[in-house]
């Protein structure tokens, strides 16, 4: 039974690691109830001696009853017994919870479905831990399911696991191992005792004239030393796991999800940057319960512009991802103009625009600059570099939070006539912008030809594709969708036709490639809304749109997502992408969506990664490596680590000073008391009052001797100690007299009926300490000051008493033994 309780405690302490994932504490108390239900089922299994396979089944049944009572009581019989209706209700809540965790970024709200998922998950972990530890007696293997609880926040959250939560979880696991070891040692000791008792109970041959002595039961083996050693190892490992990383400088993590960025770069994060997949974060940002401002901007033409964060150019059949970006030293923003935009030549007019952007300081770990496309020059502080292929501007050392910068763009202003007349050369563009997986469903491959029919140019095909999404195809905008895999793509295009900007952008990009038009997907923000003369962009303006390539003009954005109140509110279709109605078709001034389609993208690496780039509360837009303090160089971090280590090492010295000061104050209090015969107290009372002073002096002398390596012998009396020290170390007259005075006072207090007058002994202690220090080498004197052995002895003793306190748990007996019942 001890292992069952320890298993439940270990599971719950490990579950505490999940707290950063949730808002509020509903999940906490619900999970605690689930763990208790599993524990009670385990206690019943142990009491009834059920086989190992039956215990998990009973625990699952208890969990089912608990979840029914907590989440579907109204549909259950008697609020507890599961029914068909309660099962259906639990299934519905599980589906809602699964949809909710796809919608929200951590910390997620405590919706009923999410709490059910968390509670059920913790209960399953508790069942596995109980199975390994209490049933199969493999407590070490129980660490694997406990580790699963730790990997969830470590995988989802950019911040490291909280060290207090880690310590609590580690204590829980160590407690489980201690309980398992105690159980094994106890069984071993009882087995030996049984054998010896049986041997003693066997009747020996009788010897004539000799009376057989009664057999005495043998004592069990003393295993306290083994248990104490195991505890020391466990707690020492926890302390090292917490303290060593805290004292070492932060180092660049090695990950499969990092890229080399090119160039040499110094300090900071080095030459690599990790990039999340932004597709997974759009819905969470769009569904934030309240709008949060991400950035504001103003331009010389006072027009809104799309601000691109990511450019995704590879499609693997499930989602779009990004090719490895490159940012050489030559492409730093402070070196002048950025590289030329790909494909943009003199065939179209350009509009030169100056935009001033200010990033909110609430953004965390944003290592890319949101920019209108295509940027020509950027005025910004820090080491920011442009990717040659996409013109994304990023940094491996600086962050954009609270940053203000100016962007000069040369935005193409193509007309419909120009786009109609542009030649098409497939060899002029990288093949990756046309690549599609071989397993793309045949229904999707045949779809674009049915949509566009006969067209005269790629541009006309692109316009018809956009019109099909926004007008003719019967599509509706809804955030409650799933957006990955071929089946999801086919369902969106062929059946449900319901989704949000992710599905619209990715689907149009895929259909454009099927028509032979190079395409990619951009992630960022729409132009936002104007407030007080500046354009304000919030989390609700998060957006995804396709970009199509036309030789001579370059990359142009299209807008297949419905806009307005029935779609993405601030989305705007570029003028050139809309079929000419009654107007001329010439749009010399592109709409904001067109001009700003691509900007300084935040690098989003491969589509395989799915961290939360958008945090509901503090990370409005993330996309960099885990946060580190880059304001200080590595040597500074090493210095801080050494300073922290020095402070830790000085703790014993500080404790020794505090102890000495307390004893000196005790001596001073004795010195202020009247010592003449006119006092109204008896001699015994006076002696009692002098005890604290003499005790303090003797304890201080004992610590001084121990610190300098001159510890007294256990059998020595105070007088014998004083005589030996004076003779062995040849103390002077003053030191000998002082030491003799201290020894005499101690003996009188200990043995005399009337100790008589006793001085404060403060001066004597100082004299003896100086004399003892003069007899030892300098190295020992330094150790006595910085690392006093007397204080280390007390710390060691305190640690042993603390560890022994855990033995109290081992004395718990849930049922009386046979011997106890017999007595």
PDB file of N, CA and C in Angstrom, residues 71 112 123 159 197 213 239 256 290 312 359 395 472 539 567 600 614 692 720 731 737:
ATOM      1  N   UNK A  71     -18.037  15.560 -14.848  1.00  0.00           N
ATOM      2  CA  UNK A  71     -18.312  16.257 -16.100  1.00  0.00           C
ATOM      3  C   UNK A  71     -19.648  15.873 -16.747  1.00  0.00           C
ATOM      4  N   UNK A 112     -14.470  23.480 -20.159  1.00  0.00           N
ATOM      5  CA  UNK A 112     -14.808  22.166 -19.634  1.00  0.00           C
ATOM      6  C   UNK A 112     -14.131  21.060 -20.429  1.00  0.00           C
ATOM      7  N   UNK A 123      -4.905  11.181 -15.106  1.00  0.00           N
ATOM      8  CA  UNK A 123      -5.378   9.912 -14.553  1.00  0.00           C
ATOM      9  C   UNK A 123      -4.701   8.725 -15.243  1.00  0.00           C
ATOM     10  N   UNK A 159       9.635  28.949 -22.775  1.00  0.00           N
ATOM     11  CA  UNK A 159      10.372  29.171 -21.545  1.00  0.00           C
ATOM     12  C   UNK A 159      10.743  27.844 -20.903  1.00  0.00           C
ATOM     13  N   UNK A 197      13.930 -17.746  12.186  1.00  0.00           N
ATOM     14  CA  UNK A 197      12.941 -18.133  13.193  1.00  0.00           C
ATOM     15  C   UNK A 197      12.566 -19.603  13.047  1.00  0.00           C
ATOM     16  N   UNK A 213      17.799 -24.093  26.170  1.00  0.00           N
ATOM     17  CA  UNK A 213      17.476 -22.665  26.352  1.00  0.00           C
ATOM     18  C   UNK A 213      16.369 -22.276  25.377  1.00  0.00           C
ATOM     19  N   UNK A 239      19.618  18.668  -6.123  1.00  0.00           N
ATOM     20  CA  UNK A 239      20.296  19.946  -5.890  1.00  0.00           C
ATOM     21  C   UNK A 239      21.245  20.288  -7.030  1.00  0.00           C
ATOM     22  N   UNK A 256      17.030  19.978 -34.032  1.00  0.00           N
ATOM     23  CA  UNK A 256      16.762  19.622 -35.416  1.00  0.00           C
ATOM     24  C   UNK A 256      15.974  20.721 -36.113  1.00  0.00           C
ATOM     25  N   UNK A 290      -9.706  39.003 -26.490  1.00  0.00           N
ATOM     26  CA  UNK A 290      -9.648  40.451 -26.608  1.00  0.00           C
ATOM     27  C   UNK A 290      -8.511  40.833 -27.543  1.00  0.00           C
ATOM     28  N   UNK A 312       6.292  31.041 -46.889  1.00  0.00           N
ATOM     29  CA  UNK A 312       6.341  29.587 -46.941  1.00  0.00           C
ATOM     30  C   UNK A 312       6.291  29.143 -48.400  1.00  0.00           C
ATOM     31  N   UNK A 359       7.012  48.589 -32.939  1.00  0.00           N
ATOM     32  CA  UNK A 359       6.571  47.291 -32.443  1.00  0.00           C
ATOM     33  C   UNK A 359       6.191  47.414 -30.969  1.00  0.00           C
ATOM     34  N   UNK A 395      17.284  38.821 -37.327  1.00  0.00           N
ATOM     35  CA  UNK A 395      18.500  38.963 -36.529  1.00  0.00           C
ATOM     36  C   UNK A 395      18.693  37.696 -35.720  1.00  0.00           C
ATOM     37  N   UNK A 472     -17.752  32.757 -56.420  1.00  0.00           N
ATOM     38  CA  UNK A 472     -18.461  31.716 -57.155  1.00  0.00           C
ATOM     39  C   UNK A 472     -18.471  30.353 -56.475  1.00  0.00           C
ATOM     40  N   UNK A 539      -3.925  41.683 -32.856  1.00  0.00           N
ATOM     41  CA  UNK A 539      -3.885  40.229 -33.029  1.00  0.00           C
ATOM     42  C   UNK A 539      -4.977  39.735 -33.961  1.00  0.00           C
ATOM     43  N   UNK A 567     -15.989  37.607 -42.930  1.00  0.00           N
ATOM     44  CA  UNK A 567     -14.691  37.007 -43.189  1.00  0.00           C
ATOM     45  C   UNK A 567     -13.623  37.654 -42.342  1.00  0.00           C
ATOM     46  N   UNK A 600       9.442  41.927 -44.104  1.00  0.00           N
ATOM     47  CA  UNK A 600      10.454  41.223 -43.362  1.00  0.00           C
ATOM     48  C   UNK A 600       9.880  40.058 -42.655  1.00  0.00           C
ATOM     49  N   UNK A 614       2.381  32.235 -31.156  1.00  0.00           N
ATOM     50  CA  UNK A 614       1.535  33.295 -30.623  1.00  0.00           C
ATOM     51  C   UNK A 614       1.070  32.892 -29.242  1.00  0.00           C
ATOM     52  N   UNK A 692      23.950  30.060  30.804  1.00  0.00           N
ATOM     53  CA  UNK A 692      23.995  30.450  29.386  1.00  0.00           C
ATOM     54  C   UNK A 692      25.310  31.090  28.978  1.00  0.00           C
ATOM     55  N   UNK A 720      41.724  19.081  31.704  1.00  0.00           N
ATOM     56  CA  UNK A 720      42.712  18.300  30.949  1.00  0.00           C
ATOM     57  C   UNK A 720      42.928  18.887  29.559  1.00  0.00           C
ATOM     58  N   UNK A 731      51.486  27.841  24.696  1.00  0.00           N
ATOM     59  CA  UNK A 731      50.798  29.124  24.784  1.00  0.00           C
ATOM     60  C   UNK A 731      51.562  30.058  25.722  1.00  0.00           C
ATOM     61  N   UNK A 737      46.432  31.633  30.791  1.00  0.00           N
ATOM     62  CA  UNK A 737      45.531  32.078  31.851  1.00  0.00           C
ATOM     63  C   UNK A 737      44.096  32.176  31.348  1.00  0.00           C
TER      64      UNK A 737
END
